[in-house]
XYZ file of C-alpha atoms in Angstrom:
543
model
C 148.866 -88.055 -44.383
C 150.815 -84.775 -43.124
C 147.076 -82.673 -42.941
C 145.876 -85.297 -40.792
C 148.620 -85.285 -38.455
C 148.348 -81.487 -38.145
C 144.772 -81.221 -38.153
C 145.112 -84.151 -34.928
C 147.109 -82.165 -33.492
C 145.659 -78.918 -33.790
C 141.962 -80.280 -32.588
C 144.238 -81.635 -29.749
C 145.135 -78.245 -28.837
C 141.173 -76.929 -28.815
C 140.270 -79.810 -26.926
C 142.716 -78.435 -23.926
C 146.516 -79.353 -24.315
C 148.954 -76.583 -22.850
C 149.554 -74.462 -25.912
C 153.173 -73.874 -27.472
C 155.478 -72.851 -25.345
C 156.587 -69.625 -27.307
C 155.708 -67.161 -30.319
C 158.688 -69.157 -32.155
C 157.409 -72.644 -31.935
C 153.742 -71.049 -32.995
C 155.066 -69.758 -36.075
C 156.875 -73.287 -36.821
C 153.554 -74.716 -36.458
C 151.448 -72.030 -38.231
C 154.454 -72.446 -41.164
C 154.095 -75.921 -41.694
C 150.195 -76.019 -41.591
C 150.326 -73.443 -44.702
C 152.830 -75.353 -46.340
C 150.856 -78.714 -45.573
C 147.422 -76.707 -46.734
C 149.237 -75.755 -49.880
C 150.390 -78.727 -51.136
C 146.768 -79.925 -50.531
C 145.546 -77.497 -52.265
C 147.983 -77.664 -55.386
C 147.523 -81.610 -55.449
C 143.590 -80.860 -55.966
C 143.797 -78.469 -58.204
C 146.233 -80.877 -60.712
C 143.542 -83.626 -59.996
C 140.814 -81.161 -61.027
C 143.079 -80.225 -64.153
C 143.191 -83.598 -64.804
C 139.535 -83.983 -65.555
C 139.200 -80.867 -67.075
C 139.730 -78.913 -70.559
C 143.941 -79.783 -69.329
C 143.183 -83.033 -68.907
C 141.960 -83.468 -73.144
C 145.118 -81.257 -74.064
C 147.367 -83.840 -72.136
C 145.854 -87.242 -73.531
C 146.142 -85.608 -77.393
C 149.661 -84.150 -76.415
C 150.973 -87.825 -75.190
C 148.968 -89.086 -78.025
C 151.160 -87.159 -80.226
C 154.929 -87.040 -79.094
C 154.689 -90.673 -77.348
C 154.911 -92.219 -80.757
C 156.598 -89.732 -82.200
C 159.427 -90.817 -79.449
C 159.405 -94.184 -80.243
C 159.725 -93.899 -84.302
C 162.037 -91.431 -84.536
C 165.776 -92.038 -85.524
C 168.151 -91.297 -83.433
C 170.780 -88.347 -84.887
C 174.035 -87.129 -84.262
C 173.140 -84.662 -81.122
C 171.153 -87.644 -79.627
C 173.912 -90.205 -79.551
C 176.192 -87.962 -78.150
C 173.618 -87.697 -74.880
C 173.652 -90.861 -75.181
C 177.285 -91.179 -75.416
C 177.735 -89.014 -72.158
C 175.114 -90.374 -70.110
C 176.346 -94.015 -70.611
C 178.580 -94.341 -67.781
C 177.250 -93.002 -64.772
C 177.081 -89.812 -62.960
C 180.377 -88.877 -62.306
C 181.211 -89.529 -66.438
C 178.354 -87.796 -67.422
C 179.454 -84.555 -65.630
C 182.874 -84.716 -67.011
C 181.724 -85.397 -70.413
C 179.094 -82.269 -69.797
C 181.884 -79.791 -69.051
C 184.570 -80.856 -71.783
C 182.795 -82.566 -74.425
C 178.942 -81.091 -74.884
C 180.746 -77.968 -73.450
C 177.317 -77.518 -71.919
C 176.126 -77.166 -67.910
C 176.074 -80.622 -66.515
C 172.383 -81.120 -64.731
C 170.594 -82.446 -67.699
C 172.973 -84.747 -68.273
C 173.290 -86.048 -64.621
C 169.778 -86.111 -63.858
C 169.238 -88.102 -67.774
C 171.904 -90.483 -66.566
C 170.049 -91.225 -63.365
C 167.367 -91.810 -65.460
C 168.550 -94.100 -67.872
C 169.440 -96.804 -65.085
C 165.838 -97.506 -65.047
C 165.934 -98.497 -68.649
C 168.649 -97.740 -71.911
C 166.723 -97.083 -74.662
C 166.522 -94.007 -76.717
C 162.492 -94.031 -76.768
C 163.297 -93.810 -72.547
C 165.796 -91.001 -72.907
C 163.294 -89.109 -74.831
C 160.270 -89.959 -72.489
C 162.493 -87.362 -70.040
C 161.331 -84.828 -72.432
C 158.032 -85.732 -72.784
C 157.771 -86.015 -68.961
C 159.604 -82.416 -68.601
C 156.917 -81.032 -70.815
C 154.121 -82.314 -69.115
C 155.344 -80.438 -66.720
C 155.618 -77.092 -67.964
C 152.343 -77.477 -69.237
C 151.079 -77.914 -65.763
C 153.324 -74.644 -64.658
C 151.654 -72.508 -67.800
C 148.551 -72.925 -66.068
C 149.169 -71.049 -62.853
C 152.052 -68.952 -65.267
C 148.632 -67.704 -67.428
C 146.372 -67.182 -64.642
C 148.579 -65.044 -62.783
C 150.086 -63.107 -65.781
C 147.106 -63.192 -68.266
C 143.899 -63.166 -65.656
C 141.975 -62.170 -68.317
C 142.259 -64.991 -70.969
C 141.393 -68.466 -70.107
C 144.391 -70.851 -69.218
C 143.136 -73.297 -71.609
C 143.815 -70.680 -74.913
C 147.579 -70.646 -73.491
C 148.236 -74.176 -72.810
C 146.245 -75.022 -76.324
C 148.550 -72.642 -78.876
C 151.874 -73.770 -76.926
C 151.046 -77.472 -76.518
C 150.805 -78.007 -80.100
C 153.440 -75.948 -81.188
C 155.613 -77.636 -83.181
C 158.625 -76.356 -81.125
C 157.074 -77.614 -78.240
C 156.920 -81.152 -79.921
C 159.892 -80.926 -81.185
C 161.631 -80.482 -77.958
C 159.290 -83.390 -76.420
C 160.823 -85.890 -78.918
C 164.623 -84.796 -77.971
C 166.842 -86.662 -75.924
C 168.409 -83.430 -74.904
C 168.273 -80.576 -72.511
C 165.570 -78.147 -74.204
C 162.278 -79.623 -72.334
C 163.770 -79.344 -69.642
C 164.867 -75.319 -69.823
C 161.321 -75.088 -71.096
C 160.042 -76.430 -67.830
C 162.501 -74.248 -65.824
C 161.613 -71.242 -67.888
C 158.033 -71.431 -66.510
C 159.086 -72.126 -62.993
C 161.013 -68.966 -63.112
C 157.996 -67.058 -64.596
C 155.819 -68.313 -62.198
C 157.873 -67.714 -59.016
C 159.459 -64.234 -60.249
C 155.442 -63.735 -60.220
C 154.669 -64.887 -56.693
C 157.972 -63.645 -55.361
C 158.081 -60.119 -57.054
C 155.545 -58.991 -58.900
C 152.325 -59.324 -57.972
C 150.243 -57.133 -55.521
C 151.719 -58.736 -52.076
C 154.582 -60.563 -53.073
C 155.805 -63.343 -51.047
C 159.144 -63.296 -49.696
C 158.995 -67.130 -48.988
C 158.604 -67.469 -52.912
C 162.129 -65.802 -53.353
C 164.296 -68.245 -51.999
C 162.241 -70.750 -54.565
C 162.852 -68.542 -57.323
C 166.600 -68.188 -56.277
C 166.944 -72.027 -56.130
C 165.121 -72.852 -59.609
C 167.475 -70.071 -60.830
C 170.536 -71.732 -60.055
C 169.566 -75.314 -61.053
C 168.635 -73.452 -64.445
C 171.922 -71.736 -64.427
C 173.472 -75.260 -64.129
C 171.025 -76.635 -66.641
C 171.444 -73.668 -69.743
C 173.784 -71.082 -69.850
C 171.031 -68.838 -71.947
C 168.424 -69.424 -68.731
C 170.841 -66.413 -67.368
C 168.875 -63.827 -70.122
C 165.978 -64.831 -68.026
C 167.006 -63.806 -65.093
C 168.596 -60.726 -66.234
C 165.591 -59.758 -68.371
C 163.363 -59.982 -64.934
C 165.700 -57.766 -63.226
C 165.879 -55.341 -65.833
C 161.674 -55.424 -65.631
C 161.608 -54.328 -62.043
C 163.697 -51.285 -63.052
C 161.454 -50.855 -65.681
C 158.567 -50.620 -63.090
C 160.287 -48.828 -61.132
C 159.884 -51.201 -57.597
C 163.625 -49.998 -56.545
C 163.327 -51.637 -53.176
C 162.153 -55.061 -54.514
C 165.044 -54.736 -57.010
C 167.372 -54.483 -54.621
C 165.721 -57.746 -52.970
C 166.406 -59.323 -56.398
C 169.784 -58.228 -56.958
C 170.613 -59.784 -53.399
C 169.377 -63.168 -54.301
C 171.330 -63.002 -58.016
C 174.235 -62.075 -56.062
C 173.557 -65.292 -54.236
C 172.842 -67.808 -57.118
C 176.113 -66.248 -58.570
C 178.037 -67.242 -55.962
C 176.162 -71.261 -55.743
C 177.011 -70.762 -59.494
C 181.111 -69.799 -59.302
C 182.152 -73.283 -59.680
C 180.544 -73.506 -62.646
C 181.448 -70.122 -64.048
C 185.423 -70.854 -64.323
C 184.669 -73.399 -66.554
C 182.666 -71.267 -68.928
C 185.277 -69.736 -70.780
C 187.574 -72.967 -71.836
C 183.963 -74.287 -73.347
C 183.469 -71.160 -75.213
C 186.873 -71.591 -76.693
C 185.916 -74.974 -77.931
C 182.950 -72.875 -79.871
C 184.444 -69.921 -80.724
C 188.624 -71.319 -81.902
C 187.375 -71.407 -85.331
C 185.438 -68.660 -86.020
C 187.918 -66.554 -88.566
C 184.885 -63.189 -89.192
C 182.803 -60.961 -87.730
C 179.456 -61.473 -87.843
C 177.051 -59.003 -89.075
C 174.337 -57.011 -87.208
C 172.086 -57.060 -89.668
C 172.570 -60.664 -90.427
C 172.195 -61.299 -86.886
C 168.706 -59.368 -86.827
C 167.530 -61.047 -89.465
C 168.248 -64.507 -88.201
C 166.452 -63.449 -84.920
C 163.532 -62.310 -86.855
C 163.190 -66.069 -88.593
C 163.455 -67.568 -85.253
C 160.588 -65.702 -84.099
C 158.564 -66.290 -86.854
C 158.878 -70.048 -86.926
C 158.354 -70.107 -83.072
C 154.706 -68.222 -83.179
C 153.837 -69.122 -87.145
C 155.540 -72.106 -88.232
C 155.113 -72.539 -91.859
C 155.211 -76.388 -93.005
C 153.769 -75.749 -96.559
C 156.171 -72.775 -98.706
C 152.587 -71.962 -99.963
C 151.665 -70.558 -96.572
C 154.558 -67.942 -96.696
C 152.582 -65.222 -98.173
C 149.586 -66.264 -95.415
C 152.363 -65.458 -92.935
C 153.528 -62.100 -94.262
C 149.613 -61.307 -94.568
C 148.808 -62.301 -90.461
C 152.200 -60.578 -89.185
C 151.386 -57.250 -91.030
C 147.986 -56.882 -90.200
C 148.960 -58.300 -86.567
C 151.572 -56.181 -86.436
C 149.632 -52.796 -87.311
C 146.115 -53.790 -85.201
C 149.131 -54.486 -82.211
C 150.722 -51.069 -82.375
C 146.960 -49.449 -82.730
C 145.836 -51.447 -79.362
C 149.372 -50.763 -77.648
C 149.067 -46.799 -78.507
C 145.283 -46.845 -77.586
C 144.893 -48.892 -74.441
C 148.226 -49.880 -72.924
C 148.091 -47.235 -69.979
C 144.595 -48.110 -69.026
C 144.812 -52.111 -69.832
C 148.096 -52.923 -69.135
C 149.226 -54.631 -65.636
C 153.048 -55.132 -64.443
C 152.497 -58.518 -65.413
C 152.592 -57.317 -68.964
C 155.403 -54.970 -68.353
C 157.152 -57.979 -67.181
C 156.108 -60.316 -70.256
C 157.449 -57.657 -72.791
C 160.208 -56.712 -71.483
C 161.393 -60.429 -70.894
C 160.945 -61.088 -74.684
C 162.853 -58.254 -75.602
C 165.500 -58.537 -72.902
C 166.426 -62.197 -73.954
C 166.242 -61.122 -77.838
C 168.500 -58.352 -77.382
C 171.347 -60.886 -75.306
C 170.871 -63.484 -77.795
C 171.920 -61.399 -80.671
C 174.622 -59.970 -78.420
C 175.736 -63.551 -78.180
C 175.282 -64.355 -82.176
C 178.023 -60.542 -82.212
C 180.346 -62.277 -80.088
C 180.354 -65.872 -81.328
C 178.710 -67.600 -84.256
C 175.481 -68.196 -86.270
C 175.710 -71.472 -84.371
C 174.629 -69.119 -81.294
C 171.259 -68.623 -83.409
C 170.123 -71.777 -84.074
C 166.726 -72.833 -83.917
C 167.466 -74.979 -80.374
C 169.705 -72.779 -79.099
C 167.128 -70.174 -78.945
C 164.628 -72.475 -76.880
C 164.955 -69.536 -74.251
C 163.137 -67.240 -75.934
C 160.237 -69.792 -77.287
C 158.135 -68.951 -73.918
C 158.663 -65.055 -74.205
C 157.505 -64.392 -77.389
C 154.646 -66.297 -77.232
C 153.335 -65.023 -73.957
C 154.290 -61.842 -75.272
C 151.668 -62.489 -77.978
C 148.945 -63.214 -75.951
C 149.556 -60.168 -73.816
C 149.361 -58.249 -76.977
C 145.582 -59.904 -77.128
C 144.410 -58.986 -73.373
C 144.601 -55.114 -75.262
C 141.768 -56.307 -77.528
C 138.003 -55.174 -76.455
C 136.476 -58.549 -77.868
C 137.005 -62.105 -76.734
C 136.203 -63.543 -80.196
C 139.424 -61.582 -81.408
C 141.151 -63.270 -79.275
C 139.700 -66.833 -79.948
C 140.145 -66.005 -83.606
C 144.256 -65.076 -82.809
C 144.639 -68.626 -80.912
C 143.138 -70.302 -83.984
C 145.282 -68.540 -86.490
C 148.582 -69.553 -84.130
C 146.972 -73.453 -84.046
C 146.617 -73.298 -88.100
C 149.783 -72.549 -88.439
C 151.512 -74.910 -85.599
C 148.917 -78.122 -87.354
C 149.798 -77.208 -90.784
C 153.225 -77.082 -89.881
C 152.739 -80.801 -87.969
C 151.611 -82.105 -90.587
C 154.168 -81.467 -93.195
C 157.073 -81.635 -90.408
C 156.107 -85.383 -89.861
C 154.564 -87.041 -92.887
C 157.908 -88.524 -93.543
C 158.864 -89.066 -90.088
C 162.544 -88.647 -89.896
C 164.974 -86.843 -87.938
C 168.416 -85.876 -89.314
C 170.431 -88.517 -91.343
C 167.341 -90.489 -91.404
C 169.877 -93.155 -89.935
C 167.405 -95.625 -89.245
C 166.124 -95.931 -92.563
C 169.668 -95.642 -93.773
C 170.987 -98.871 -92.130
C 167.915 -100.759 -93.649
C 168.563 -99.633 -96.807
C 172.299 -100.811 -96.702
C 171.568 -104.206 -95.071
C 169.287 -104.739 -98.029
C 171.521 -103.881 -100.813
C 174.836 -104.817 -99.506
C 177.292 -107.493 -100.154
C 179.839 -109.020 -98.690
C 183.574 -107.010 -98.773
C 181.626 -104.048 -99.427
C 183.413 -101.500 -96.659
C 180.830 -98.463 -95.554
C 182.814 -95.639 -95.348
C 181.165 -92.934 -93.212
C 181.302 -88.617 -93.278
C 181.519 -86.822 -91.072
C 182.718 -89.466 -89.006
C 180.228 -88.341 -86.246
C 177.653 -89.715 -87.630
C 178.479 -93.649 -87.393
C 177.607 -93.103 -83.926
C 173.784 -93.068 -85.208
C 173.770 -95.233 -88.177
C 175.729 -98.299 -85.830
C 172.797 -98.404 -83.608
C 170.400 -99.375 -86.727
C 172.972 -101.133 -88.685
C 173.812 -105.065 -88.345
C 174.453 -105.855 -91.720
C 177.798 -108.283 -92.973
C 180.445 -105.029 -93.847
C 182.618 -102.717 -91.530
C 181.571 -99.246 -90.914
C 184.558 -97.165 -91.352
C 184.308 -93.130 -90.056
C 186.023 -90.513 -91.947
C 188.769 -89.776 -91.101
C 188.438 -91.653 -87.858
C 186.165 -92.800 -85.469
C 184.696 -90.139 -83.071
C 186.645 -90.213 -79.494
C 183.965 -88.242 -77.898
C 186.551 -86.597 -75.981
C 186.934 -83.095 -77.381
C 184.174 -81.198 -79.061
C 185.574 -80.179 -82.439
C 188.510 -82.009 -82.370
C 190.946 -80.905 -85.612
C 191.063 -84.931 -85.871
C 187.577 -84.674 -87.285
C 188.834 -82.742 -90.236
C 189.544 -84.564 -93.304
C 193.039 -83.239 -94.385
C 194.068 -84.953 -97.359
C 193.908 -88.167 -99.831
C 196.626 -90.065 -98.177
C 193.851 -90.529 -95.046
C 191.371 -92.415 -97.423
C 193.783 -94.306 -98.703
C 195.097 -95.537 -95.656
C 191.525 -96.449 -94.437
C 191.155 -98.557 -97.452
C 194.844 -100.158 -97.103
C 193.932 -101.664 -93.418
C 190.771 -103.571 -95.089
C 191.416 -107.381 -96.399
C 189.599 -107.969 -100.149
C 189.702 -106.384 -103.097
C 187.185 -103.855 -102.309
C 186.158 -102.938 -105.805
C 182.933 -101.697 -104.441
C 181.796 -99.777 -101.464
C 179.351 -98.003 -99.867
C 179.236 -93.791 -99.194
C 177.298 -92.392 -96.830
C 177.328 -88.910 -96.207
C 175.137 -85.896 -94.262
C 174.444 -82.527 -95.376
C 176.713 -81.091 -93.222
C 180.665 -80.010 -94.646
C 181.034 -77.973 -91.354
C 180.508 -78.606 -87.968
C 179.927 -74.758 -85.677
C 183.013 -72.668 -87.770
C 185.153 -75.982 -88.390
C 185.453 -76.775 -91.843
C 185.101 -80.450 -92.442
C 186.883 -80.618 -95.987
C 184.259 -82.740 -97.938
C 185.933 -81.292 -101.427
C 189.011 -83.818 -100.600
C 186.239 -86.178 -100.158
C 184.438 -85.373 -103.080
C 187.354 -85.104 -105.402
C 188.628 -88.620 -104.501
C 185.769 -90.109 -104.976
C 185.780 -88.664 -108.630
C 189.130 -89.362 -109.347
C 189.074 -93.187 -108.049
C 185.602 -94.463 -108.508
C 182.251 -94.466 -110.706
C 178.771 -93.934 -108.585
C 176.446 -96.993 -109.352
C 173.610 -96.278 -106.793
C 172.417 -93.077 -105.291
C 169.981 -92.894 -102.534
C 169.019 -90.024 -101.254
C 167.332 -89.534 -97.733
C 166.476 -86.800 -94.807
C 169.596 -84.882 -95.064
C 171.957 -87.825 -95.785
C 172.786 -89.377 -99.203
C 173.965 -93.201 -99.687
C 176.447 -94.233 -102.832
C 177.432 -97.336 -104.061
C 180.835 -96.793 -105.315
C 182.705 -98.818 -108.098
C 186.503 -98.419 -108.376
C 187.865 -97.423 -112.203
C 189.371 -99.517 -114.186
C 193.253 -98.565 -114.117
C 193.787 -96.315 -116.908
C 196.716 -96.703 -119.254
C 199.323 -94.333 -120.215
């Protein structure tokens, strides 16, 4: 509607209207034609997408996490979004800042969100949505960074990575700082980088950077990784450009920033060593490898090994032979991203925790290494080697699908948990619950005729890590057992993997020990990463 206002209005002009009155009003008009034009042109070329090679990527993709999203369980990390986004914006920010100790936007925008509709499979079709998106982004991301390879090898090997599904079926913030990531690759691109950069593009790329600031603290190794890239190509005066819009977002960002280092205290007031560097390197090195070859079958191990070495050797041949005459900024840029954000996120494993190194904390670095990959494949001379290095990353990301989500479960299994228990349960049969976290989950499945009781108390959601969470001593279980009417001569475990939560030890020996001491295990049910016991108190013994 917009064109055809302007193009009325400019055959109005041709047909003999005074022109504009001055140069300024000219350039208003000339500005908003090229913005209207744009949009034009980027809503035809998503239609065009649409019916294209993208469009058979998108239906399998949906066809994929969609149900994926709706069977699921929902686990601990889930019900605390849902937990914080419950109660409205204002809550959601508060709970953001002092109980995810995380950057609020996700959680405001997912709270918007839900007040169309508050079910989990919703909360997770945020994801889904956010990846569609970034999908959409990689194509103009590969075309501009990796002319040479078709978008449609890109969009294929990330699509179905098992990451990338992964983060599709969570109801928290990692789609989304995969979408932002490709925004900022794309505009640092338009803005900075390429042959005549646009200035216009800057102020996008400065605005994307600060919701991403205020999305994920990590999206920061981004934007310090594409700084340090224009030093590395030596563009001084366009650094300087990019150092003057930082300086900006970090200023939009100061409110923010104060409040970093009371969350990093909720992380880091446990942690009692140092960690190790070679620990750290190591763990960096696994989160690489399951991010480009994700092994679902322990047979495929030694495939791995196999692909990386000869990968690995063929690389540094290609990068020794051909990177000064085949190489572009763009790939300058790529590279030096990837290694940029590697190097800060093992400075921030140093300084904090393993916790820091998790597989979704290190979502940041997911869009790096593989486009760092695939750079690595515009040095080969033949397309079919490239072709054949796609297929190799798509074996590995199906294979790895495929084992991931034969049993399809997420943590705790919670869902499958509460059925169990509803089916096997009597009546005056308490459920005690540990860590105490995890009742949050299992309540939303579970309707059967006993109470749920967490150990040692029921999460406040309040204070991440909370020293209440601990389980100090005998005299706690006891008392949880003295409030309950009955004789309670039998009751129900259940229990997670987990005896620590980040560096807080969660004392499941005391657990453990009282359980042995007090009670005989009839029933023992295993599931994903949780384990259900029916527990029968001992006869009193005699002295």
């Amino acid at each position: 509607m917009n064109h055809n206002v302007w193009q009325t209005l400019a055959s109005l002009g041709r047909a003999g209207l005074p022109a504009a009155p001055d140069l300024e009003d000219r350039h208003v008009f000339k500005s908003k034609r090229k913005l209207t034009n744009g949009l034009k042109v980027w809503t035809v070329e998503v239609s065009h997408l649409a019916r294209s090679w993208f469009g058979l990527f998108l239906a399998c993709y949906l066809g994929l996490t969609l149900p994926l999203a709706w069977k699921l369980n929902l686990w601990i990390d889930e019900a605390s979004t849902l937990q914080t986004t419950s109660r409205g914006l204002r809550n959601a920010v508060g709970m953001a800042l002092s109980y995810e100790l995380q950057a609020p936007l996700y959680f405001v925008l997912l709270a918007g969100w839900r007040m169309l509709s508050n079910t989990v499979f919703h909360a997770r079709l945020f994801s889904v949505l956010c990846i569609v998106g970034m999908l959409v982004v990689l194509v103009g991301v590969a075309r501009r960074y990796l002319p040479t390879i078709h978008p449609k090898w890109v969009v294929l090997a990330i699509a179905f990575n098992p990451f990338t599904i992964w983060a599709a079926t969570e109801a928290r913030v990692y789609a989304l700082v995969l979408l932002l990531g490709a925004l900022l690759f794309w505009l640092f691109f338009e803005g900075y980088v390429a042959e005549s950069p646009r200035r216009s593009v800057r102020w996008e790329y400065g605005l994307v950077a600060l919701l991403a600031l205020y999305t994920y603290y990590y999206l920061g190794f981004l934007l310090f990784a594409h700084g340090c890239s224009l030093l590395l190509l030596r563009r001084w005066r366009t650094a300087g450009a990019f150092l003057g819009a930082m300086l900006m977002v970090g200023i939009g960002f100061a409110p923010l920033l104060a409040q970093i280092p009371g969350q990093m205290t909720g992380y880091t007031g446990a942690v009692t060593q140092q960690q190790s560097f070679k620990a750290g390197v190591q763990m960096l090195s696994w989160r690489l490898q399951e991010q480009l070859l994700p092994v679902g079958w322990p047979s495929l191990e030694v495939g791995r090994r196999g692909v990386l070495i000869v990968f690995g050797l063929l690389a540094l041949v290609f990068v020794v032979r051909r990177i000064r005459q085949t190489a572009t900024p763009a790939h300058y840029v790529i590279w030096t991203t990837g290694v940029i954000t590697s190097v800060c996120l093992l400075a921030a494993y140093l300084l904090t925790s393993a916790e820091f190194l998790e597989a979704r904390h290190s979502t940041v670095l997911f869009l790096p290494a593989i486009l760092s990959v695939f750079a690595i494949f515009t040095l080969f001379t033949h397309r079919g080697a490239i072709v054949g290095g796609v297929l190799v990353l798509c074996f590995f990301s199906l294979t790895s699908l495929m084992a991931t989500y034969a049993y399809p479960a997420k943590t705790g299994d919670w869902e499958r948990v509460a059925s169990h228990l509803m089916a096997a349960e009597q009546r005056e049969q308490p459920i005690l619950i540990f860590q105490a976290i995890s009742a949050a989950p299992l309540s939303h499945y579970y309707a059967g005729v006993n109470r749920l009781l967490p150990i040692p108390q029921a999460e406040q959601f309040q204070a991440f890590n909370h020293p209440d969470s601990v389980l100090k001593s005998e005299a706690q279980l006891h008392a949880i057992l003295a409030q309950i009417p009955g004789k309670q001569e039998c009751l129900w475990l259940v229990t997670d993997e987990l005896c620590r939560s980040v560096n807080l030890d969660l004392n499941c020996r005391v657990l453990e020990s009282f359980v042995e001491k007090y009670y005989d295990v009839e029933v023992t049910q295993n599931f994903y990463r949780s384990k259900v016991r029916l527990l029968r108190r001992k006869p009193p013994t005699l002295h």
